[in-house]
Amino acid sequence: MYLLDIRNLSIEMTSPKGKRVKILDKVNLRVHAGEIHSVVGESGSGKSLLAKAILGFINPRWTVTADRLWWNGKDLLSLTPKQRRQVSGRDMAMIFQNPNSYLDPNSTVGEQLAEAIPAGDVRGTFLRRRVDRRTRVKRLLHRVGVRDHEGIMESYPFELSEGIAQKVSIAMAVAHRPKLLIADEPTTAMESSTRGQIYKLLARLSYLQDMSVLLITQDIGSIIPESQHVTMLYCGQLMESGPKDAILNNPRHPYTDSMIRMSMQRLDDLPHKSRLPTLPGSIPTLEHMPIGCRLGPRCPKARKECVQVPRVSKHEQHSFHCHFPLAEDDS
Amino acid sequence: MSPLLEVKNLSKNYTHKAHFLPGKQVSALSDISFTLARGEILAIMGETSSGKSTLAKIVAGVETPSSGDIWVNGQRLEKHNYRQRCQVIRMVFQDSDASLNRQLTIGEQLDEPLRFNTDLVATERRRRIREVLQRVGLLAEHAEFFPHMLATGQKQRVAIARAILLEPQIVVADEALAALDPSVRAQIINLLLDLQQDMGISYIFVSHSAEIVKHIADKILVLQHGKIVEFKETAALFDAPTDDYIERLLVTSGHIKQQVDKYAKEQ
């Protein structure tokens, strides 16, 4: 059974000009327990919205429809708001891009971490609870790879480097042992060495605690090396989804292919200062979404059939939405 | 011949204000000297709070140095002579949303630097704006648009148009590529390289992306705690990083490349 099973999730909103726009258009996503799943999409692709829909932070003016939005076999859409909040509070957690902007600047890291520990976990007398809480905070910090726990607990968020701050926020997120951790571009503004550390930490936590990680990122070049599945989104439509190796070695969708070729890591193969491969045009705004396949106007392989939304093609676990997919490798 | 840009013994101190006592001095940059030749790309790298943005701002004239000089073409840049500075050095910021005025059309915003720094009449200015918009890959009609009508990549193009409008010799880009989507980022890199080829502009790039720096920069300046640790040709530095700090900055995460390469070998 899947931990999270989403079928044909659509979110519709009314644009400022009164037009109904689908910001997410029939997206499928399946996450197994303990799996690392990367969602890749450029800005405006609805990747953060997908995370919000899973957690239930949805603006009441938007309409959410789904054939299936199942969490552990339970239908999330049929729950009352209170039950929904309980499920997301107990089983899910989220970390964001800029840790310093959502850690509380007025209290020390130790105090904030102590707050994050679930109340039911510490029992006994007043003093006993205090000591217990402190040792738990210490253990949490060790678990996320912070060695100098004394120093970090006493410091305020502005004193931390971005890597440590992100580790602290991960510690807060995993304090109640969630089953799913949603990481919304956790490393976008970081140096590559810090990014490597954060990714190793996420992979280790996922492995040790059997926690699923849904990593949301802009660039296919910055997915976690350990991730098992990759899903590509563009302008709210699902482009391609499948096991990481299949996506990277044999992309069937032109969008995935060009994203891989544009990835900064492939720059080494090009001569110094040469021009980079790129997609023409720019990402359409909400009011001007093309009909059919939304990649259409920018796609190198587009033909007149592309004004229809393509149907899903499946090859084992690898699925893609394209009228003219790239050739499959024979090997 | 003198180099295009020469920075000599530049330093910057900030003073923490105290009520009665003399304030505490914090040194953001100390004793920075480097040169930049025509048509070269210099990358400034360093960890957070190593002073790389401060250096870029001082070179562009946003902040004044505590001591030291900047020379361009053998001419010393005076502290408050913005007209002189604008003609040779311009800057592109990270967030194009914040650096464009949302109450003015693109045309009005591009008109301002021309009005303040040149003696052109209105028709000539309009012609210049049209040309520059086309040069950065937009249409002349975009002059009538307001910033919110454009996509992020197009806004960054407008910011670049504003920077090259006065035909400067140096453009300072402070993390101008960091916030962009991959497809847009590749387009902007191509645009910057094309502009360099056509107009012979030198760039000073502040960046933390080792991949981009390796691809476009000719020289790298590495800063740590406001001091220069290394100033060297890109290829030489990537081949043999001289200490741990530099090595850590230059890490390129290569798992995609490795995987694609491995797969290609198997074929």
XYZ file of N, CA, C and O in Angstrom, chain A residues 209-306:
392
model
N 14.660 6.303 10.236
C 13.349 6.415 10.880
C 12.223 5.931 9.988
O 11.063 6.119 10.318
N 12.568 5.386 8.838
C 11.563 4.928 7.898
C 10.585 6.057 7.566
O 9.374 5.891 7.584
N 11.167 7.219 7.298
C 10.355 8.396 7.031
C 10.423 8.684 5.521
O 11.490 8.606 4.928
N 9.294 9.002 4.920
C 9.330 9.387 3.509
C 9.714 10.847 3.411
O 9.343 11.640 4.267
N 10.451 11.184 2.366
C 10.807 12.582 2.138
C 10.275 12.984 0.772
O 10.508 12.294 -0.215
N 9.521 14.076 0.727
C 9.085 14.623 -0.548
C 9.903 15.884 -0.761
O 9.674 16.890 -0.115
N 10.888 15.807 -1.632
C 11.784 16.935 -1.838
C 11.308 17.737 -3.039
O 11.147 17.192 -4.125
N 11.079 19.027 -2.817
C 10.600 19.874 -3.901
C 11.758 20.744 -4.351
O 12.389 21.402 -3.523
N 12.082 20.726 -5.609
C 13.202 21.548 -6.075
C 12.957 22.103 -7.469
O 12.087 21.663 -8.194
N 13.750 23.124 -7.812
C 13.622 23.808 -9.099
C 14.380 23.082 -10.187
O 14.013 23.117 -11.341
N 15.510 22.514 -9.778
C 16.494 22.105 -10.767
C 16.712 20.610 -10.632
O 16.957 20.122 -9.533
N 16.631 19.901 -11.730
C 16.821 18.456 -11.645
C 18.256 18.133 -11.231
O 18.535 17.065 -10.700
N 19.156 19.095 -11.408
C 20.532 18.887 -10.974
C 20.688 18.899 -9.471
O 21.704 18.467 -8.953
N 19.662 19.394 -8.734
C 19.840 19.447 -7.287
C 18.878 18.518 -6.561
O 18.412 18.831 -5.480
N 18.558 17.371 -7.139
C 17.765 16.400 -6.387
C 18.717 15.584 -5.521
O 19.918 15.535 -5.774
N 18.163 14.951 -4.491
C 19.012 14.129 -3.624
C 19.516 12.930 -4.418
O 18.730 12.254 -5.085
N 20.814 12.642 -4.369
C 21.331 11.483 -5.092
C 20.616 10.191 -4.693
O 20.463 9.287 -5.508
N 20.144 10.126 -3.427
C 19.523 8.889 -2.951
C 18.049 8.773 -3.345
O 17.403 7.790 -2.980
N 17.483 9.762 -4.023
C 16.037 9.692 -4.239
C 15.690 8.557 -5.205
O 16.395 8.297 -6.169
N 14.571 7.896 -4.894
C 14.184 6.746 -5.707
C 13.299 7.141 -6.874
O 13.376 6.551 -7.932
N 12.436 8.130 -6.643
C 11.518 8.521 -7.710
C 11.644 10.009 -8.010
O 11.961 10.796 -7.134
N 11.370 10.361 -9.263
C 11.395 11.757 -9.671
C 10.100 12.059 -10.410
O 9.642 11.258 -11.219
N 9.488 13.207 -10.095
C 8.296 13.648 -10.807
C 8.572 15.035 -11.373
O 9.062 15.902 -10.660
N 8.302 15.226 -12.654
C 8.554 16.518 -13.284
C 7.217 17.232 -13.487
O 6.301 16.676 -14.082
N 7.136 18.479 -13.020
C 5.928 19.282 -13.227
C 6.276 20.482 -14.095
O 7.383 21.004 -14.023
N 5.318 20.922 -14.916
C 5.503 22.177 -15.648
C 4.155 22.879 -15.721
O 3.183 22.301 -16.229
N 4.071 24.090 -15.204
C 2.836 24.877 -15.242
C 1.622 24.092 -14.749
O 0.547 24.176 -15.350
N 1.784 23.323 -13.713
C 0.653 22.620 -13.141
C 0.306 21.310 -13.813
O -0.636 20.649 -13.403
N 1.031 20.946 -14.845
C 0.767 19.665 -15.484
C 1.903 18.703 -15.206
O 3.065 19.096 -15.121
N 1.531 17.449 -15.111
C 2.534 16.420 -14.887
C 3.195 16.099 -16.223
O 2.518 15.834 -17.203
N 4.519 16.180 -16.278
C 5.208 15.890 -17.526
C 5.670 14.439 -17.548
O 5.385 13.699 -18.464
N 6.404 14.070 -16.516
C 6.961 12.733 -16.509
C 7.170 12.314 -15.068
O 7.435 13.140 -14.204
N 7.043 11.024 -14.816
C 7.248 10.542 -13.460
C 7.776 9.122 -13.527
O 7.346 8.337 -14.367
N 8.702 8.800 -12.666
C 9.219 7.439 -12.691
C 10.425 7.277 -11.807
O 10.830 8.201 -11.122
N 11.020 6.066 -11.823
C 12.227 5.831 -11.042
C 13.345 6.746 -11.501
O 13.420 7.077 -12.680
N 14.198 7.145 -10.571
C 15.219 8.138 -10.895
C 16.104 7.706 -12.061
O 16.371 8.496 -12.971
N 16.564 6.448 -12.034
C 17.489 6.004 -13.083
C 16.843 6.096 -14.454
O 17.464 6.515 -15.426
N 15.565 5.696 -14.513
C 14.876 5.726 -15.802
C 14.751 7.166 -16.293
O 14.952 7.449 -17.480
N 14.416 8.074 -15.383
C 14.234 9.478 -15.778
C 15.556 10.072 -16.262
O 15.610 10.760 -17.279
N 16.627 9.807 -15.530
C 17.894 10.443 -15.875
C 18.534 9.815 -17.107
O 19.104 10.497 -17.945
N 18.466 8.498 -17.215
C 19.169 7.834 -18.312
C 18.353 7.793 -19.584
O 18.891 7.794 -20.673
N 17.039 7.721 -19.420
C 16.228 7.572 -20.617
C 14.962 8.395 -20.491
O 13.872 7.864 -20.366
N 15.112 9.742 -20.484
C 13.914 10.578 -20.381
C 13.084 10.416 -21.642
O 13.620 10.393 -22.744
N 11.756 10.294 -21.483
C 10.902 10.137 -22.652
C 10.228 11.443 -23.016
O 9.713 11.595 -24.115
N 10.195 12.393 -22.068
C 9.508 13.653 -22.345
C 10.532 14.712 -22.761
O 11.578 14.833 -22.128
N 10.255 15.490 -23.805
C 11.222 16.512 -24.239
C 11.573 17.506 -23.137
O 12.698 18.004 -23.077
N 10.621 17.777 -22.236
C 10.895 18.734 -21.161
C 11.973 18.200 -20.217
O 12.935 18.887 -19.907
N 11.808 16.942 -19.800
C 12.801 16.335 -18.911
C 14.161 16.327 -19.576
O 15.183 16.642 -18.969
N 14.152 15.944 -20.849
C 15.413 15.859 -21.584
C 16.126 17.205 -21.591
O 17.322 17.292 -21.306
N 15.364 18.297 -21.875
C 16.063 19.582 -21.941
C 16.447 20.063 -20.558
O 17.463 20.727 -20.395
N 15.658 19.708 -19.532
C 16.058 20.095 -18.170
C 17.370 19.413 -17.792
O 18.222 20.007 -17.154
N 17.525 18.160 -18.177
C 18.767 17.458 -17.852
C 19.923 18.089 -18.617
O 20.999 18.304 -18.076
N 19.666 18.430 -19.875
C 20.757 19.030 -20.645
C 21.104 20.432 -20.146
O 22.240 20.870 -20.267
N 20.102 21.135 -19.564
C 20.374 22.481 -19.060
C 20.992 22.471 -17.672
O 21.442 23.498 -17.200
N 20.949 21.321 -17.026
C 21.435 21.253 -15.650
C 22.882 21.732 -15.583
O 23.701 21.418 -16.434
N 23.160 22.511 -14.543
C 24.488 23.122 -14.420
C 25.598 22.087 -14.368
O 26.730 22.365 -14.692
N 25.241 20.881 -13.945
C 26.292 19.876 -13.817
C 26.828 19.406 -15.156
O 27.897 18.825 -15.244
N 26.052 19.648 -16.213
C 26.537 19.207 -17.521
C 27.438 20.264 -18.147
O 27.917 20.085 -19.262
N 27.675 21.372 -17.453
C 28.482 22.442 -18.029
C 29.905 21.997 -18.322
O 30.549 22.514 -19.220
N 30.385 21.024 -17.537
C 31.748 20.547 -17.722
C 32.005 20.034 -19.133
O 33.110 20.089 -19.628
N 30.945 19.506 -19.752
C 31.135 18.916 -21.077
C 31.257 19.985 -22.152
O 31.642 19.700 -23.274
N 30.888 21.224 -21.827
C 30.895 22.274 -22.839
C 32.200 23.059 -22.754
O 32.768 23.186 -21.674
N 32.644 23.606 -23.864
C 33.835 24.447 -23.803
C 33.569 25.714 -22.984
O 32.421 26.164 -22.890
N 34.637 26.270 -22.417
C 34.542 27.460 -21.583
C 33.837 28.596 -22.319
O 34.145 28.881 -23.461
N 32.881 29.219 -21.670
C 32.150 30.368 -22.203
C 31.298 30.069 -23.436
O 30.899 30.996 -24.135
N 31.047 28.802 -23.729
C 30.192 28.538 -24.881
C 28.732 28.755 -24.470
O 28.408 28.804 -23.291
N 27.838 28.886 -25.456
C 26.436 29.125 -25.152
C 25.795 27.838 -24.669
O 26.125 26.753 -25.122
N 24.828 27.978 -23.748
C 24.204 26.804 -23.152
C 22.947 26.418 -23.925
O 22.283 27.274 -24.490
N 22.608 25.138 -23.896
C 21.327 24.736 -24.496
C 20.191 25.273 -23.634
O 20.306 25.320 -22.412
N 19.104 25.692 -24.248
C 18.001 26.232 -23.445
C 16.685 26.072 -24.186
O 16.668 25.797 -25.382
N 15.580 26.228 -23.453
C 14.266 26.225 -24.095
C 13.944 27.653 -24.507
O 14.184 28.572 -23.744
N 13.378 27.864 -25.683
C 13.043 29.233 -26.081
C 11.855 29.748 -25.277
O 11.113 28.982 -24.685
N 11.691 31.063 -25.247
C 10.512 31.668 -24.618
C 10.584 31.680 -23.116
O 11.594 31.344 -22.516
N 9.494 32.097 -22.479
C 9.490 32.158 -21.027
C 8.253 31.461 -20.486
O 7.315 31.160 -21.220
N 8.275 31.232 -19.165
C 7.172 30.529 -18.516
C 5.916 31.378 -18.595
O 5.943 32.550 -18.240
N 4.795 30.844 -19.084
C 3.585 31.668 -19.228
C 3.014 32.080 -17.882
O 3.190 31.383 -16.884
N 2.356 33.243 -17.860
C 1.719 33.683 -16.619
C 0.355 33.014 -16.501
O -0.137 32.416 -17.459
N -0.259 33.126 -15.320
C -1.510 32.412 -15.059
C -2.601 32.721 -16.065
O -3.364 31.853 -16.455
N -2.694 33.995 -16.488
C -3.785 34.373 -17.390
C -3.576 33.855 -18.806
O -4.496 33.792 -19.589
N -2.325 33.542 -19.106
C -2.037 33.179 -20.488
C -1.570 31.741 -20.625
O -0.660 31.455 -21.369
N -2.186 30.832 -19.876
C -1.820 29.425 -20.003
C -2.248 28.906 -21.366
O -3.397 29.077 -21.767
N -1.322 28.277 -22.098
C -1.724 27.701 -23.372
C -2.687 26.524 -23.158
O -2.657 25.905 -22.093
N -3.504 26.249 -24.150
C -4.402 25.102 -24.014
C -3.646 23.836 -24.378
O -2.569 23.890 -24.971
N -4.215 22.705 -24.031
C -3.570 21.435 -24.336
C -2.356 21.242 -23.473
O -2.362 21.569 -22.298
N -1.293 20.714 -24.078
C -0.056 20.537 -23.340
C 0.545 21.917 -23.129
O 0.806 22.647 -24.072
N 0.749 22.293 -21.859
C 1.171 23.670 -21.585
C 2.614 23.943 -21.993
O 3.042 25.096 -22.039
N 3.372 22.892 -22.262
C 4.740 23.108 -22.733
C 4.725 23.518 -24.201
O 5.683 24.097 -24.705
N 3.618 23.249 -24.885
C 3.492 23.407 -26.331
C 4.317 24.499 -26.988
O 5.201 24.208 -27.790
N 4.087 25.779 -26.656
C 4.778 26.855 -27.362
C 6.293 26.836 -27.200
O 7.005 27.429 -28.002
N 6.799 26.175 -26.165
C 8.243 26.186 -25.951
C 8.882 24.867 -26.359
O 10.097 24.725 -26.306
N 8.063 23.898 -26.726
C 8.588 22.543 -26.919
C 9.254 22.415 -28.289
O 8.697 22.852 -29.294
N 10.443 21.840 -28.350
C 11.106 21.688 -29.641
C 10.397 20.698 -30.564
O 10.562 20.752 -31.782
N 9.572 19.794 -29.991
C 8.949 18.770 -30.817
C 7.468 19.023 -31.052
O 6.758 18.140 -31.517
N 6.982 20.219 -30.703
C 5.539 20.448 -30.758
C 5.008 20.390 -32.182
O 5.640 20.856 -33.126
N 3.822 19.781 -32.321
C 3.100 19.799 -33.589
C 1.647 20.144 -33.299
O 1.307 20.424 -32.153
N 0.800 20.104 -34.325
C -0.543 20.636 -34.082
C -1.365 19.765 -33.131
O -2.292 20.243 -32.509
N -1.002 18.504 -32.975
C -1.734 17.645 -32.033
C -1.596 18.134 -30.589
O -2.387 17.772 -29.729
N -0.567 18.931 -30.325
C -0.272 19.302 -28.941
C -1.287 20.256 -28.333
O -1.185 20.588 -27.161
